[in-house]
Short mmCIF file of C-alpha atoms in Angstrom, two decimals:
data_model
loop_
_atom_site.label_atom_id
_atom_site.label_comp_id
_atom_site.label_asym_id
_atom_site.label_seq_id
_atom_site.Cartn_x
_atom_site.Cartn_y
_atom_site.Cartn_z
CA UNK A 16 -0.13 0.32 0.26
CA UNK A 17 0.96 3.56 -1.24
CA UNK A 18 0.56 5.61 1.51
CA UNK A 19 1.49 8.63 -0.64
CA UNK A 20 -1.27 7.54 -2.99
CA UNK A 21 -3.63 7.72 0.12
CA UNK A 22 -2.87 11.06 1.34
CA UNK A 23 -2.86 12.69 -2.26
CA UNK A 24 -6.00 10.89 -3.70
CA UNK A 25 -8.19 12.99 -2.23
CA UNK A 26 -6.45 16.34 -3.44
CA UNK A 27 -8.25 16.01 -6.76
CA UNK A 28 -8.18 12.99 -8.12
CA UNK A 29 -10.73 11.15 -5.51
CA UNK A 30 -12.42 15.36 -5.04
CA UNK A 31 -15.19 13.98 -2.47
CA UNK A 32 -16.46 17.65 -3.67
CA UNK A 33 -15.47 17.48 -7.45
CA UNK A 34 -14.84 14.40 -8.42
CA UNK A 35 -17.01 11.97 -6.48
CA UNK A 36 -20.05 14.67 -6.05
CA UNK A 37 -20.70 14.23 -1.95
CA UNK A 38 -21.30 16.29 0.51
CA UNK A 39 -23.10 18.79 -2.01
CA UNK A 40 -25.33 20.76 1.34
CA UNK A 41 -22.24 22.63 2.97
CA UNK A 42 -21.38 22.94 -0.51
CA UNK A 43 -23.58 25.43 -1.85
CA UNK A 44 -24.96 27.05 1.48
CA UNK A 45 -22.03 27.87 3.07
CA UNK A 46 -19.16 29.02 0.49
CA UNK A 47 -21.05 32.49 0.19
CA UNK A 48 -17.58 33.79 2.12
CA UNK A 49 -14.07 32.42 1.66
CA UNK A 50 -13.55 32.06 5.96
CA UNK A 51 -16.81 29.63 5.76
CA UNK A 52 -15.37 27.70 3.55
CA UNK A 53 -12.57 27.19 5.41
CA UNK A 54 -14.27 26.86 9.45
CA UNK A 55 -16.27 24.11 7.27
CA UNK A 56 -13.48 22.56 5.61
CA UNK A 57 -11.27 22.62 8.72
CA UNK A 58 -14.23 21.17 10.57
CA UNK A 59 -14.77 18.42 8.41
CA UNK A 60 -11.26 17.24 8.75
CA UNK A 61 -10.24 17.07 11.66
CA UNK A 62 -13.74 14.90 12.03
CA UNK A 63 -12.49 13.06 9.33
CA UNK A 64 -9.10 12.22 10.42
CA UNK A 65 -10.35 10.98 13.97
CA UNK A 66 -12.97 9.12 13.21
CA UNK A 67 -11.31 7.26 10.22
CA UNK A 68 -8.38 6.91 12.97
CA UNK A 69 -10.89 5.07 15.65
CA UNK A 70 -13.02 3.24 13.27
CA UNK A 71 -10.36 1.53 12.19
CA UNK A 72 -8.49 0.34 15.61
CA UNK A 73 -11.90 -0.53 16.43
CA UNK A 74 -13.20 -1.92 13.24
CA UNK A 75 -12.55 -5.94 14.34
CA UNK A 76 -15.13 -5.20 17.27
CA UNK A 77 -17.97 -3.56 16.13
CA UNK A 78 -20.20 -6.08 15.41
CA UNK A 79 -20.85 -5.77 11.29
CA UNK A 80 -24.82 -5.93 11.97
CA UNK A 81 -24.53 -2.72 14.39
CA UNK A 82 -21.51 -1.10 12.08
CA UNK A 83 -23.70 1.79 10.64
CA UNK A 84 -25.23 3.04 13.92
CA UNK A 85 -21.46 2.40 15.47
CA UNK A 86 -19.75 4.95 13.22
CA UNK A 87 -22.40 7.35 13.44
CA UNK A 88 -22.12 7.49 17.64
CA UNK A 89 -18.28 8.10 17.04
CA UNK A 90 -18.70 10.82 14.05
CA UNK A 91 -21.15 12.36 16.42
CA UNK A 92 -19.08 12.49 19.05
CA UNK A 93 -16.32 14.45 17.15
CA UNK A 94 -18.73 16.71 15.66
CA UNK A 95 -19.71 17.98 18.95
CA UNK A 96 -15.73 17.63 19.97
CA UNK A 97 -15.26 20.02 17.19
CA UNK A 98 -18.34 22.27 17.80
CA UNK A 99 -18.03 22.47 21.13
CA UNK A 100 -13.93 24.40 20.09
CA UNK A 101 -15.34 26.32 17.70
CA UNK A 102 -18.08 27.83 20.27
CA UNK A 103 -14.78 28.48 22.48
CA UNK A 104 -12.73 29.98 19.83
CA UNK A 105 -14.32 30.93 17.03
CA UNK A 106 -17.95 32.05 17.51
CA UNK A 107 -18.18 34.19 14.74
CA UNK A 108 -17.38 31.08 12.27
CA UNK A 109 -19.14 28.89 14.61
CA UNK A 110 -22.89 30.66 14.41
CA UNK A 111 -21.96 31.26 10.36
CA UNK A 112 -21.52 27.92 10.48
CA UNK A 113 -25.21 27.36 11.55
CA UNK A 114 -27.10 24.07 11.70
CA UNK A 115 -24.70 22.24 9.14
CA UNK A 116 -21.90 22.34 11.21
CA UNK A 117 -23.99 19.67 13.66
CA UNK A 118 -25.24 17.75 10.08
CA UNK A 119 -21.22 16.78 9.10
CA UNK A 120 -22.96 13.63 11.94
CA UNK A 121 -24.73 12.80 8.15
CA UNK A 122 -22.22 13.83 5.71
CA UNK A 123 -21.78 11.29 3.07
CA UNK A 124 -18.27 12.07 2.39
CA UNK A 125 -17.53 11.17 6.42
CA UNK A 126 -19.87 7.87 6.69
CA UNK A 127 -18.34 6.92 2.97
CA UNK A 128 -14.96 6.68 3.91
CA UNK A 129 -15.69 5.15 6.93
CA UNK A 130 -17.41 2.46 5.64
CA UNK A 131 -15.70 2.01 2.48
CA UNK A 132 -12.21 2.46 3.75
CA UNK A 133 -11.37 2.85 6.93
CA UNK A 134 -12.87 -0.38 7.95
CA UNK A 135 -10.48 -1.77 5.87
CA UNK A 136 -7.87 -0.97 6.16
CA UNK A 137 -5.36 -0.26 8.96
CA UNK A 138 -5.19 2.77 10.86
CA UNK A 139 -2.07 4.33 9.17
CA UNK A 140 -3.45 4.53 5.78
CA UNK A 141 -6.91 5.29 7.80
CA UNK A 142 -5.66 8.42 9.04
CA UNK A 143 -3.83 9.60 5.42
CA UNK A 144 -6.75 8.58 3.64
CA UNK A 145 -9.29 10.93 6.33
CA UNK A 146 -6.60 13.76 6.63
CA UNK A 147 -6.41 13.68 2.38
CA UNK A 148 -10.43 13.41 1.61
CA UNK A 149 -10.49 16.72 3.90
CA UNK A 150 -8.47 18.85 2.75
CA UNK A 151 -9.50 17.63 -0.47
CA UNK A 152 -13.04 19.11 0.75
CA UNK A 153 -11.84 22.09 2.17
CA UNK A 154 -9.42 23.18 -0.81
CA UNK A 155 -12.64 22.66 -3.14
CA UNK A 156 -14.97 25.34 -0.76
CA UNK A 157 -12.22 27.90 -0.35
CA UNK A 158 -11.97 27.94 -4.02
CA UNK A 159 -15.84 27.93 -4.42
CA UNK A 160 -16.58 30.14 -1.10
CA UNK A 161 -13.41 32.28 -2.69
CA UNK A 162 -15.16 33.42 -6.24
CA UNK A 163 -18.28 33.42 -4.66
CA UNK A 164 -16.88 36.35 -2.31
CA UNK A 165 -14.91 38.17 -4.60
CA UNK A 166 -17.92 38.89 -6.89
CA UNK A 167 -20.65 38.75 -5.38
CA UNK A 168 -19.35 40.84 -2.76
CA UNK A 169 -16.19 42.60 -3.45
CA UNK A 170 -14.58 41.82 -0.81
CA UNK A 171 -12.98 37.88 0.64
CA UNK A 172 -12.10 36.94 3.49
CA UNK A 173 -14.27 40.32 4.14
CA UNK A 174 -11.17 42.64 3.41
CA UNK A 175 -12.85 44.23 0.52
CA UNK A 176 -11.15 44.14 -2.98
CA UNK A 177 -10.42 47.97 -4.14
CA UNK A 178 -10.59 46.54 -8.12
CA UNK A 179 -13.87 45.13 -7.67
CA UNK A 180 -15.54 47.51 -5.10
CA UNK A 181 -14.53 51.17 -7.72
CA UNK A 182 -14.74 49.92 -10.80
CA UNK A 183 -18.44 48.10 -10.12
CA UNK A 184 -21.64 50.31 -9.43
CA UNK A 185 -23.12 47.40 -7.48
CA UNK A 186 -21.56 43.28 -6.10
CA UNK A 187 -23.24 40.82 -8.60
CA UNK A 188 -25.52 39.96 -6.34
CA UNK A 189 -26.38 36.30 -7.96
CA UNK A 190 -22.78 34.65 -6.41
CA UNK A 191 -23.86 34.52 -3.51
CA UNK A 192 -27.62 33.39 -3.89
CA UNK A 193 -28.36 29.22 -4.47
CA UNK A 194 -28.09 29.73 -8.08
CA UNK A 195 -25.05 31.16 -8.36
CA UNK A 196 -24.16 28.52 -5.97
CA UNK A 197 -25.20 26.32 -8.97
CA UNK A 198 -22.82 28.03 -11.84
CA UNK A 199 -19.64 28.31 -9.47
CA UNK A 200 -20.40 24.70 -8.87
CA UNK A 201 -20.39 23.68 -12.14
CA UNK A 202 -17.69 25.65 -12.94
CA UNK A 203 -15.35 24.03 -11.32
CA UNK A 204 -16.29 21.32 -11.40
CA UNK A 205 -15.18 21.61 -15.82
CA UNK A 206 -12.65 23.54 -14.68
CA UNK A 207 -11.03 20.47 -12.73
CA UNK A 208 -12.40 17.72 -14.83
CA UNK A 209 -9.97 20.12 -18.17
CA UNK A 210 -7.00 19.08 -15.34
CA UNK A 211 -7.43 16.04 -14.60
CA UNK A 212 -7.52 15.45 -18.28
CA UNK A 213 -11.14 13.78 -17.50
CA UNK A 214 -13.90 11.38 -19.60
CA UNK A 215 -17.10 11.34 -19.67
CA UNK A 216 -18.60 7.30 -19.71
CA UNK A 217 -18.76 5.47 -22.79
CA UNK A 218 -21.81 4.23 -20.92
CA UNK A 219 -23.97 6.00 -18.67
CA UNK A 220 -26.95 4.58 -15.83
CA UNK A 221 -26.43 1.54 -14.50
CA UNK A 222 -24.93 0.50 -17.77
CA UNK A 223 -21.26 2.35 -16.35
CA UNK A 224 -22.35 1.85 -12.34
CA UNK A 225 -19.53 -0.82 -11.45
CA UNK A 226 -22.48 -2.29 -8.77
CA UNK A 227 -24.25 -3.15 -11.78
CA UNK A 228 -23.59 -7.26 -11.06
CA UNK A 229 -24.82 -7.25 -7.95
CA UNK A 230 -27.79 -5.00 -8.42
CA UNK A 231 -31.25 -6.88 -8.83
CA UNK A 232 -33.11 -4.02 -10.44
CA UNK A 233 -30.59 -4.17 -13.01
CA UNK A 234 -29.57 -7.74 -13.41
CA UNK A 235 -33.48 -8.50 -14.09
CA UNK A 236 -33.68 -7.16 -17.15
CA UNK A 237 -32.16 -10.02 -18.76
CA UNK A 238 -32.80 -12.62 -15.56
CA UNK A 239 -35.73 -15.08 -16.24
CA UNK A 240 -38.65 -14.85 -13.89
CA UNK A 241 -38.02 -18.05 -12.14
CA UNK A 242 -34.23 -17.32 -10.96
CA UNK A 243 -35.38 -13.34 -10.51
CA UNK A 244 -37.06 -14.90 -7.50
CA UNK A 245 -34.81 -17.42 -6.51
CA UNK A 246 -33.21 -14.22 -5.54
CA UNK A 247 -35.16 -11.83 -4.55
CA UNK A 248 -35.86 -14.59 -2.21
CA UNK A 249 -32.33 -14.48 -1.08
CA UNK A 250 -31.92 -11.18 -0.82
CA UNK A 251 -34.64 -11.33 1.95
CA UNK A 252 -33.21 -14.36 3.56
CA UNK A 253 -29.95 -12.15 4.20
#
């Protein structure tokens, strides 16, 4: 296992926001300012790193039947901790993040890394995976937050940009609205795909899904009715 690869994959190649398109709610909601993006990214990175380490350490202890509730309890504990820290150290950022800070508990990025990686790998690799994914998430938020704040408010981290504020009759408020968030997200994703030289899959829908062979709804079209009934019974018995 290449530890450097586990760390760097989350930056661009498997960026959780710009490539796998996870965590869209906080990405679109709190990126109206760059400072909010840094606050959310730092909080998510802390939770990712700590939860990955703990879940990897306890992977042989946690029963498979209740693994998801156990993961959520671990994640919720670290979310509570980071919330208390932010409330004490940076109350302005704590207030600006609002409900999206406790909702880190159910962020699909964190739960996905716990299920797909931390529960199957050692502590070192899990820590680097969480750190890399967290930094990649923070970078995506910072880029979006910077673009939206600069063009939408004429400032960056709350500091007025003279060139924009002097030459613009009024800020382009579209960028701080939800529609502007979707527009900036689409542009950033397109730029990342261009830099990474990613090409769209030749097949779309279920045909391009890597789990197609295990999906009953997709296989049913190619399966005889009797075989389909047997497969459904096996799934129910599980």
